[in-house]
Amino acid sequence: MYILFTIKSSNENWFERDLVMSTLHFLAAYSLTWISYTGPVLESVDTPLGVPPTKAQMNFVTSVMLLGSIVSSLVTGQLPELLGRKKTELIAGLICALAWALIVTAKSINQMLAARFLMGFGCGIHFVVIMIYINEISQSFIRGTMASIPLFSFSIGCLVSYITGWVCSYEVIGYLNLSTCVLFVVLVNFLKESPVYLISKKQDKEALAALQFYRGASKATVAVLEEFEHLKKQREITSKSTQRGIIVLTTHIVLSCFMGSSAVQAYAGHFFLAAAPDISPHLCSVILAVAIVAGNAIAVLGTDLFGRRVLMISSCAVCTICLAVLVTLLRWSWAPDWAVPLVMLLYPCAFQAGVQNVPMVQLSECFMPNVKGIASSIVITCNGLSCFVLLSVFGVLVELLGLDGTFLLFCTISALTTVLAFFTVKETKGIPLEEIQAMYERGYFYWQ
């Protein structure tokens, strides 16, 4: 049920880290999109919930997963430091497994709401810990690629969810997801704890063994020993560089939410149907998911090839152009009907390639181990809250400004984000953590 990305090299064991990166992001995407095609089943006369839920209850079923993610991001920021990265991932996997067990056995709306909240809670824990885990077990030359894979897996989850929702029954989908959760919990036990966490707990012998495991070395080679000593000597972070890093990344992520990606995706199906009335709604969802997967594929391939800065700025610029063209199309209808769906495919592709990806990659590489948990918690919570606010006010904005006016607002925010990215996004490709910290120590702007 999940996509396992395997990149082999002579000196690193990639299989296990790719498993950790992929599975829960895949499940999070699957769970988010699941409600879009199971809603009619739940609201039907033959609903598995006994009594068809009201419209308000269905809206809450849709949004409560996001609420669970926000709550867990707020309250579990220090969990990776207290229990370790591996145990935190195990807890997240167990909660997700419990959530899907409740979903497949749900006979009431209250049980379904509890299950969706738990799913969001488990995913929120995973979102906090995964970027920490990635950075601590990756070498600098491949760090960006590895940090991009979870987002790529998220897009694959959307695609697979829409396809299976098209061809599989409600019950089959539930048990497939439950099986994937259980498989993840079993397989994550074969991983090693992060060597950085073990060093922080004065467990040097175990830390060296973990580093050997993640480098695919049967013994402590010279390269492994040198890296181990480097990890031990990482200096404590200063509050100034921490604050600046959090401010910059949070600003980028919040602005990216208000560039309207969720709204574009929400309206894409409507414009697809207008351009091609005979097309299946399921096929519309699959086409959109393919565009998102393509954008994330560009991110995986380009993050370490082109660097973070180029990818972020170019992605923001393309998004601004797409939104500007979309506004003119909605306002004056100067092109054929297929032009709007085409722009709505190009936009999420460009958005995923850089705007969505780069801040998350840099979240994994810009903070020292002792503050990664709290930094991730702050940034991811702000991301969740921003998405929640956007989805809450989008309908009101459309009523007040019209669809073209709303997307003009998104276009303006996108242009602002492009300018801000030019001035503040620092290039972190292949740069050691100490140098990244020094850049933030000197100031907010990229040239400092």
Short mmCIF file of C-alpha atoms in Angstrom, two decimals:
data_model
loop_
_atom_site.label_atom_id
_atom_site.label_comp_id
_atom_site.label_asym_id
_atom_site.label_seq_id
_atom_site.Cartn_x
_atom_site.Cartn_y
_atom_site.Cartn_z
CA MET A 1 0.00 0.00 0.00
CA TYR A 2 2.85 2.39 0.37
CA ILE A 3 5.65 3.45 -1.93
CA LEU A 4 9.09 2.52 -0.68
CA PHE A 5 11.83 4.64 -2.15
CA THR A 6 15.14 2.86 -2.22
CA ILE A 7 18.34 4.67 -3.15
CA LYS A 8 21.33 2.43 -2.91
CA SER A 9 24.93 3.53 -2.52
CA SER A 10 28.12 1.82 -1.54
CA ASN A 11 28.43 3.42 1.85
CA GLU A 12 24.91 4.01 3.16
CA ASN A 13 21.96 1.86 4.16
CA TRP A 14 19.04 3.75 2.62
CA PHE A 15 16.30 1.11 2.88
CA GLU A 16 15.32 1.68 6.49
CA ARG A 17 15.37 5.48 6.38
CA ASP A 18 13.23 5.52 3.24
CA LEU A 19 10.72 3.29 5.01
CA VAL A 20 10.51 5.72 7.92
CA MET A 21 10.20 8.72 5.61
CA SER A 22 7.56 7.24 3.35
CA THR A 23 4.95 5.29 5.20
CA LEU A 24 3.27 7.66 7.67
CA HIS A 25 3.38 10.58 5.22
CA PHE A 26 1.71 8.25 2.72
CA LEU A 27 -0.94 7.29 5.29
CA ALA A 28 -1.51 10.92 6.28
CA ALA A 29 -2.26 11.87 2.67
CA TYR A 30 -4.44 8.80 2.20
CA SER A 31 -6.42 9.64 5.34
CA LEU A 32 -6.90 13.28 4.38
CA THR A 33 -8.24 12.49 0.92
CA TRP A 34 -10.20 9.41 2.07
CA ILE A 35 -13.16 11.51 3.18
CA SER A 36 -13.59 13.05 -0.31
CA TYR A 37 -14.87 9.78 -1.80
CA THR A 38 -16.21 8.03 1.31
CA GLY A 39 -18.42 10.97 2.25
CA PRO A 40 -21.29 9.81 0.00
CA VAL A 41 -21.02 6.31 1.51
CA LEU A 42 -21.22 7.67 5.06
CA GLU A 43 -24.17 9.94 4.18
CA SER A 44 -26.12 7.25 2.32
CA VAL A 45 -29.12 5.33 3.65
CA ASP A 46 -26.90 2.24 4.00
CA THR A 47 -24.27 4.12 6.00
CA PRO A 48 -21.95 1.95 8.14
CA LEU A 49 -22.48 4.47 10.95
CA GLY A 50 -26.05 3.34 11.60
CA VAL A 51 -27.58 6.79 11.12
CA PRO A 52 -26.54 9.14 8.29
CA PRO A 53 -24.57 12.08 9.75
CA THR A 54 -25.74 15.65 9.32
CA LYS A 55 -23.93 18.11 7.07
CA ALA A 56 -22.35 19.78 10.10
CA GLN A 57 -21.15 16.43 11.41
CA MET A 58 -19.61 15.58 8.03
CA ASN A 59 -17.81 18.91 7.95
CA PHE A 60 -16.38 18.11 11.37
CA VAL A 61 -15.32 14.63 10.21
CA THR A 62 -13.40 16.36 7.42
CA SER A 63 -11.67 18.96 9.61
CA VAL A 64 -11.12 17.09 12.89
CA MET A 65 -8.04 15.29 11.53
CA LEU A 66 -6.35 18.65 10.97
CA LEU A 67 -7.38 19.67 14.50
CA GLY A 68 -5.76 16.51 15.89
CA SER A 69 -2.55 17.27 14.02
CA ILE A 70 -2.44 20.82 15.41
CA VAL A 71 -3.02 19.64 18.98
CA SER A 72 -0.32 16.97 18.80
CA SER A 73 2.19 19.38 17.23
CA LEU A 74 1.59 21.74 20.15
CA VAL A 75 1.92 19.21 22.96
CA THR A 76 4.48 16.70 21.71
CA GLY A 77 7.37 18.93 20.63
CA GLN A 78 9.69 17.55 23.32
CA LEU A 79 8.69 13.91 22.85
CA PRO A 80 11.62 13.11 20.50
CA GLU A 81 14.04 14.43 23.13
CA LEU A 82 12.40 12.54 25.98
CA LEU A 83 11.85 9.16 24.33
CA GLY A 84 14.05 9.22 21.26
CA ARG A 85 13.25 9.44 17.56
CA LYS A 86 12.54 5.74 17.01
CA LYS A 87 10.16 5.34 19.97
CA THR A 88 8.33 8.51 18.99
CA GLU A 89 7.80 7.11 15.50
CA LEU A 90 6.53 3.87 17.05
CA ILE A 91 4.02 5.80 19.15
CA ALA A 92 2.85 7.69 16.06
CA GLY A 93 2.44 4.43 14.14
CA LEU A 94 0.51 2.76 16.97
CA ILE A 95 -1.87 5.72 17.26
CA CYS A 96 -2.48 5.64 13.50
CA ALA A 97 -3.11 1.88 13.65
CA LEU A 98 -5.62 2.42 16.48
CA ALA A 99 -7.29 5.16 14.44
CA TRP A 100 -7.80 2.92 11.41
CA ALA A 101 -8.99 0.06 13.64
CA LEU A 102 -11.66 2.43 14.98
CA ILE A 103 -12.55 3.57 11.46
CA VAL A 104 -13.10 0.07 10.06
CA THR A 105 -15.26 -0.87 13.06
CA ALA A 106 -17.07 2.48 13.39
CA LYS A 107 -20.80 2.10 13.99
CA SER A 108 -21.49 5.67 15.13
CA ILE A 109 -20.51 9.19 14.18
CA ASN A 110 -18.81 9.71 17.55
CA GLN A 111 -16.49 6.75 16.98
CA MET A 112 -15.64 8.07 13.51
CA LEU A 113 -14.85 11.52 14.91
CA ALA A 114 -12.62 10.02 17.61
CA ALA A 115 -10.83 7.90 15.00
CA ARG A 116 -10.19 10.85 12.68
CA PHE A 117 -8.91 12.96 15.58
CA LEU A 118 -6.53 10.16 16.61
CA MET A 119 -5.31 9.81 13.04
CA GLY A 120 -4.48 13.51 12.95
CA PHE A 121 -2.84 13.28 16.38
CA GLY A 122 -0.60 10.41 15.28
CA CYS A 123 0.33 12.14 12.04
CA GLY A 124 1.13 15.35 13.94
CA ILE A 125 3.63 13.46 16.11
CA HIS A 126 5.19 11.99 12.99
CA PHE A 127 5.45 15.39 11.29
CA VAL A 128 7.40 16.75 14.26
CA VAL A 129 9.88 13.88 14.53
CA ILE A 130 10.47 12.84 10.91
CA MET A 131 12.50 15.87 9.83
CA ILE A 132 14.66 15.53 12.94
CA TYR A 133 15.24 11.86 12.18
CA ILE A 134 16.09 12.57 8.52
CA ASN A 135 18.72 15.16 9.29
CA GLU A 136 20.41 13.10 11.98
CA ILE A 137 20.85 9.98 9.85
CA SER A 138 21.63 11.63 6.49
CA GLN A 139 24.92 12.82 5.08
CA SER A 140 25.04 16.40 3.84
CA PHE A 141 25.41 15.60 0.13
CA ILE A 142 22.06 13.77 0.03
CA ARG A 143 20.26 15.54 2.89
CA GLY A 144 17.94 17.61 0.71
CA THR A 145 16.86 14.67 -1.40
CA MET A 146 16.12 12.57 1.66
CA ALA A 147 14.14 15.39 3.28
CA SER A 148 12.07 15.75 0.08
CA ILE A 149 11.05 12.10 -0.05
CA PRO A 150 8.35 12.31 2.70
CA LEU A 151 6.56 15.07 0.76
CA PHE A 152 6.86 13.02 -2.42
CA SER A 153 5.40 10.09 -0.50
CA PHE A 154 2.56 12.36 0.65
CA SER A 155 1.67 13.11 -2.97
CA ILE A 156 1.86 9.40 -3.84
CA GLY A 157 -0.55 8.79 -0.96
CA CYS A 158 -3.02 11.24 -2.51
CA LEU A 159 -2.73 9.57 -5.90
CA VAL A 160 -3.11 6.01 -4.57
CA SER A 161 -6.00 7.11 -2.37
CA TYR A 162 -7.95 8.55 -5.30
CA ILE A 163 -7.26 5.48 -7.45
CA THR A 164 -8.29 2.97 -4.78
CA GLY A 165 -11.29 5.13 -3.88
CA TRP A 166 -12.33 4.80 -7.50
CA VAL A 167 -12.05 1.00 -7.70
CA CYS A 168 -12.21 -0.41 -4.13
CA SER A 169 -14.99 -0.68 -1.59
CA TYR A 170 -15.22 1.21 1.70
CA GLU A 171 -14.31 -1.90 3.71
CA VAL A 172 -11.34 -2.90 1.53
CA ILE A 173 -9.81 0.57 1.76
CA GLY A 174 -10.12 0.58 5.54
CA TYR A 175 -8.41 -2.78 5.99
CA LEU A 176 -5.65 -1.89 3.50
CA ASN A 177 -4.79 1.19 5.55
CA LEU A 178 -4.96 -0.71 8.83
CA SER A 179 -2.63 -3.37 7.41
CA THR A 180 -0.17 -0.70 6.28
CA CYS A 181 -0.13 0.83 9.77
CA VAL A 182 0.53 -2.55 11.38
CA LEU A 183 3.28 -3.35 8.87
CA PHE A 184 4.94 0.00 9.59
CA VAL A 185 4.90 -0.60 13.35
CA VAL A 186 6.52 -4.01 12.82
CA LEU A 187 9.20 -2.80 10.41
CA VAL A 188 10.17 0.33 12.33
CA ASN A 189 11.36 -1.95 15.13
CA PHE A 190 14.23 -3.00 12.87
CA LEU A 191 15.55 0.57 12.67
CA LYS A 192 18.28 1.96 14.90
CA GLU A 193 17.85 5.00 17.11
CA SER A 194 19.32 8.27 15.84
CA PRO A 195 23.05 8.42 16.67
CA VAL A 196 22.69 12.10 17.60
CA TYR A 197 20.04 11.27 20.21
CA LEU A 198 22.18 8.46 21.64
CA ILE A 199 25.17 10.79 21.91
CA SER A 200 23.00 13.29 23.80
CA LYS A 201 22.18 10.49 26.28
CA LYS A 202 25.89 9.59 26.71
CA GLN A 203 25.40 6.24 24.96
CA ASP A 204 28.46 6.48 22.73
CA LYS A 205 28.81 2.76 22.02
CA GLU A 206 25.21 2.47 20.84
CA ALA A 207 25.55 5.72 18.89
CA LEU A 208 28.57 4.42 16.97
CA ALA A 209 26.71 1.17 16.19
CA ALA A 210 23.71 3.18 14.92
CA LEU A 211 25.94 5.33 12.72
CA GLN A 212 27.54 2.20 11.24
CA PHE A 213 24.05 0.84 10.58
CA TYR A 214 22.94 3.95 8.71
CA ARG A 215 26.19 4.07 6.72
CA GLY A 216 25.95 0.41 5.77
CA ALA A 217 29.33 -0.32 7.38
CA SER A 218 30.02 -3.67 9.01
CA LYS A 219 32.73 -2.06 11.14
CA ALA A 220 33.82 1.39 12.26
CA THR A 221 35.67 2.72 9.22
CA VAL A 222 37.80 5.86 9.27
CA ALA A 223 34.99 7.85 7.63
CA VAL A 224 32.44 6.64 10.18
CA LEU A 225 34.74 7.44 13.10
CA GLU A 226 35.42 10.94 11.74
CA GLU A 227 31.69 11.60 11.35
CA PHE A 228 31.06 10.23 14.83
CA GLU A 229 33.60 12.62 16.35
CA HIS A 230 32.06 15.49 14.42
CA LEU A 231 28.62 14.68 15.84
CA LYS A 232 30.03 14.64 19.35
CA LYS A 233 31.63 18.05 18.92
CA GLN A 234 28.58 19.90 17.66
CA ARG A 235 28.41 23.08 19.68
CA GLU A 236 25.37 24.31 21.55
CA ILE A 237 23.13 26.64 19.63
CA THR A 238 22.68 30.31 20.52
CA SER A 239 19.22 31.69 21.11
CA LYS A 240 19.71 34.36 18.42
CA SER A 241 20.28 31.92 15.55
CA THR A 242 17.43 29.70 16.79
CA GLN A 243 14.98 32.60 16.89
CA ARG A 244 15.97 33.85 13.45
CA GLY A 245 15.73 30.41 11.91
CA ILE A 246 12.28 29.80 13.38
CA ILE A 247 11.04 33.26 12.32
CA VAL A 248 12.27 32.88 8.73
CA LEU A 249 10.94 29.35 8.22
CA THR A 250 7.62 30.05 9.94
CA THR A 251 7.10 33.16 7.81
CA HIS A 252 7.78 31.23 4.61
CA ILE A 253 5.45 28.38 5.58
CA VAL A 254 2.60 30.65 6.72
CA LEU A 255 2.79 32.72 3.53
CA SER A 256 2.89 29.56 1.42
CA CYS A 257 -0.38 28.43 3.02
CA PHE A 258 -2.03 31.72 2.05
CA MET A 259 -0.87 31.37 -1.56
CA GLY A 260 -4.06 29.33 -1.90
CA SER A 261 -2.82 25.91 -2.96
CA SER A 262 -5.64 24.18 -1.05
CA ALA A 263 -8.21 26.45 -2.68
CA VAL A 264 -6.83 25.84 -6.17
CA GLN A 265 -7.05 22.10 -5.60
CA ALA A 266 -10.57 22.44 -4.21
CA TYR A 267 -11.80 24.26 -7.33
CA ALA A 268 -9.81 22.25 -9.88
CA GLY A 269 -12.49 19.57 -10.20
CA HIS A 270 -15.15 22.22 -10.90
CA PHE A 271 -13.14 23.68 -13.78
CA PHE A 272 -12.22 20.25 -15.13
CA LEU A 273 -15.91 19.42 -15.37
CA ALA A 274 -16.65 22.76 -17.05
CA ALA A 275 -13.99 22.08 -19.70
CA ALA A 276 -14.94 18.40 -20.16
CA PRO A 277 -18.45 17.68 -18.82
CA ASP A 278 -18.22 13.95 -19.53
CA ILE A 279 -15.09 13.39 -17.45
CA SER A 280 -15.40 11.32 -14.27
CA PRO A 281 -14.91 13.22 -10.97
CA HIS A 282 -12.64 10.36 -9.87
CA LEU A 283 -10.50 10.87 -12.98
CA CYS A 284 -10.29 14.61 -12.22
CA SER A 285 -8.90 13.81 -8.78
CA VAL A 286 -6.38 11.36 -10.23
CA ILE A 287 -5.19 13.89 -12.84
CA LEU A 288 -4.69 16.53 -10.16
CA ALA A 289 -2.84 14.06 -7.94
CA VAL A 290 -0.52 13.18 -10.85
CA ALA A 291 0.36 16.88 -11.21
CA ILE A 292 1.16 17.05 -7.48
CA VAL A 293 3.30 13.91 -7.74
CA ALA A 294 5.17 15.46 -10.67
CA GLY A 295 5.92 18.57 -8.61
CA ASN A 296 7.23 16.50 -5.73
CA ALA A 297 9.34 14.43 -8.13
CA ILE A 298 10.97 17.67 -9.27
CA ALA A 299 11.60 18.52 -5.61
CA VAL A 300 13.25 15.16 -4.90
CA LEU A 301 15.49 15.43 -7.97
CA GLY A 302 16.18 19.16 -7.77
CA THR A 303 16.68 19.95 -4.08
CA ASP A 304 20.28 18.74 -4.04
CA LEU A 305 20.86 19.37 -7.75
CA PHE A 306 19.87 23.05 -7.94
CA GLY A 307 19.96 24.01 -4.26
CA ARG A 308 17.28 25.28 -1.91
CA ARG A 309 17.43 28.95 -2.82
CA VAL A 310 17.05 28.61 -6.60
CA LEU A 311 14.25 26.08 -6.22
CA MET A 312 12.31 28.22 -3.73
CA ILE A 313 12.57 31.49 -5.67
CA SER A 314 11.81 29.97 -9.08
CA SER A 315 8.90 27.98 -7.66
CA CYS A 316 7.39 31.10 -6.04
CA ALA A 317 7.80 33.05 -9.28
CA VAL A 318 6.10 30.37 -11.39
CA CYS A 319 3.24 30.16 -8.86
CA THR A 320 2.79 33.94 -9.07
CA ILE A 321 2.63 33.80 -12.87
CA CYS A 322 0.13 30.92 -12.77
CA LEU A 323 -2.11 32.75 -10.32
CA ALA A 324 -1.92 35.97 -12.37
CA VAL A 325 -2.92 34.11 -15.54
CA LEU A 326 -5.71 32.35 -13.64
CA VAL A 327 -7.10 35.68 -12.41
CA THR A 328 -7.22 37.08 -15.96
CA LEU A 329 -8.86 33.89 -17.25
CA LEU A 330 -11.53 34.03 -14.55
CA ARG A 331 -12.09 37.75 -15.10
CA TRP A 332 -12.15 38.01 -18.91
CA SER A 333 -12.40 34.40 -20.24
CA TRP A 334 -9.96 35.17 -23.04
CA ALA A 335 -8.84 31.57 -23.68
CA PRO A 336 -10.48 28.19 -24.40
CA ASP A 337 -12.16 26.30 -21.56
CA TRP A 338 -9.21 23.92 -21.19
CA ALA A 339 -6.85 26.82 -20.30
CA VAL A 340 -8.11 27.14 -16.71
CA PRO A 341 -7.66 23.43 -15.88
CA LEU A 342 -4.21 23.55 -17.48
CA VAL A 343 -3.15 26.43 -15.23
CA MET A 344 -4.64 24.63 -12.25
CA LEU A 345 -2.40 21.66 -13.03
CA LEU A 346 0.72 23.76 -13.51
CA TYR A 347 0.20 25.67 -10.27
CA PRO A 348 0.22 22.73 -7.78
CA CYS A 349 3.12 21.19 -9.69
CA ALA A 350 5.19 24.36 -9.25
CA PHE A 351 4.00 24.80 -5.66
CA GLN A 352 5.07 21.32 -4.61
CA ALA A 353 8.43 21.62 -6.38
CA GLY A 354 9.72 24.39 -4.13
CA VAL A 355 7.28 26.45 -2.07
CA GLN A 356 5.96 23.42 -0.18
CA ASN A 357 9.21 21.50 -0.13
CA VAL A 358 12.10 23.86 0.64
CA PRO A 359 10.94 25.18 4.06
CA MET A 360 10.39 21.60 5.25
CA VAL A 361 13.81 20.55 3.99
CA GLN A 362 15.45 23.47 5.77
CA LEU A 363 13.48 22.69 8.92
CA SER A 364 15.40 19.41 9.03
CA GLU A 365 18.82 21.00 8.62
CA CYS A 366 18.87 24.42 10.32
CA PHE A 367 18.67 23.58 14.04
CA MET A 368 20.92 21.91 16.57
CA PRO A 369 19.72 18.63 18.12
CA ASN A 370 18.75 20.12 21.47
CA VAL A 371 16.11 22.42 19.93
CA LYS A 372 14.97 20.54 16.83
CA GLY A 373 11.89 19.15 18.56
CA ILE A 374 10.55 22.48 19.78
CA ALA A 375 11.49 24.25 16.51
CA SER A 376 9.66 21.60 14.47
CA SER A 377 6.68 21.84 16.81
CA ILE A 378 6.42 25.62 16.39
CA VAL A 379 6.78 25.62 12.61
CA ILE A 380 4.44 22.69 11.98
CA THR A 381 1.80 24.06 14.37
CA CYS A 382 1.85 27.40 12.55
CA ASN A 383 1.53 25.52 9.27
CA GLY A 384 -1.51 23.59 10.50
CA LEU A 385 -3.17 26.68 11.95
CA SER A 386 -2.60 28.64 8.73
CA CYS A 387 -4.16 25.89 6.60
CA PHE A 388 -7.09 25.70 9.02
CA VAL A 389 -7.64 29.48 8.84
CA LEU A 390 -7.45 29.50 5.04
CA LEU A 391 -9.99 26.72 4.65
CA SER A 392 -12.25 28.43 7.21
CA VAL A 393 -12.28 31.85 5.51
CA PHE A 394 -12.05 30.79 1.87
CA GLY A 395 -15.81 30.65 1.38
CA VAL A 396 -16.21 34.09 2.97
CA LEU A 397 -13.49 35.53 0.73
CA VAL A 398 -15.21 34.19 -2.39
CA GLU A 399 -18.50 35.77 -1.30
CA LEU A 400 -16.86 39.15 -0.60
CA LEU A 401 -14.30 39.36 -3.41
CA GLY A 402 -15.55 36.90 -5.98
CA LEU A 403 -13.47 33.99 -7.24
CA ASP A 404 -11.23 36.21 -9.37
CA GLY A 405 -10.70 38.68 -6.51
CA THR A 406 -9.84 35.88 -4.10
CA PHE A 407 -7.24 34.44 -6.44
CA LEU A 408 -5.89 37.96 -7.02
CA LEU A 409 -5.30 38.12 -3.26
CA PHE A 410 -3.48 34.78 -3.43
CA CYS A 411 -1.43 36.11 -6.36
CA THR A 412 -0.41 39.18 -4.36
CA ILE A 413 0.68 37.03 -1.42
CA SER A 414 2.59 34.79 -3.84
CA ALA A 415 4.43 37.80 -5.28
CA LEU A 416 5.27 38.98 -1.75
CA THR A 417 6.56 35.49 -0.91
CA THR A 418 8.77 35.55 -4.02
CA VAL A 419 10.36 38.84 -2.95
CA LEU A 420 10.78 37.66 0.63
CA ALA A 421 12.35 34.41 -0.57
CA PHE A 422 14.85 36.34 -2.67
CA PHE A 423 16.00 38.31 0.36
CA THR A 424 15.82 35.72 3.14
CA VAL A 425 16.17 32.13 1.84
CA LYS A 426 19.67 30.94 2.66
CA GLU A 427 21.44 28.28 0.61
CA THR A 428 21.97 25.25 2.83
CA LYS A 429 22.83 22.66 0.18
CA GLY A 430 25.70 20.52 1.46
CA ILE A 431 26.58 23.04 4.20
CA PRO A 432 27.48 21.77 7.70
CA LEU A 433 25.11 22.63 10.52
CA GLU A 434 27.63 24.91 12.23
CA GLU A 435 27.93 27.08 9.10
CA ILE A 436 24.15 27.24 8.70
CA GLN A 437 23.90 28.42 12.30
CA ALA A 438 26.59 31.02 11.64
CA MET A 439 24.58 32.39 8.71
CA TYR A 440 21.55 32.94 10.93
CA GLU A 441 23.81 34.38 13.61
CA ARG A 442 24.89 37.11 11.18
CA GLY A 443 21.35 38.14 10.21
CA TYR A 444 18.14 37.42 8.34
CA PHE A 445 19.25 38.21 4.79
CA TYR A 446 20.87 35.63 2.54
CA TRP A 447 23.99 37.69 1.86
CA GLN A 448 24.82 38.12 5.55
#
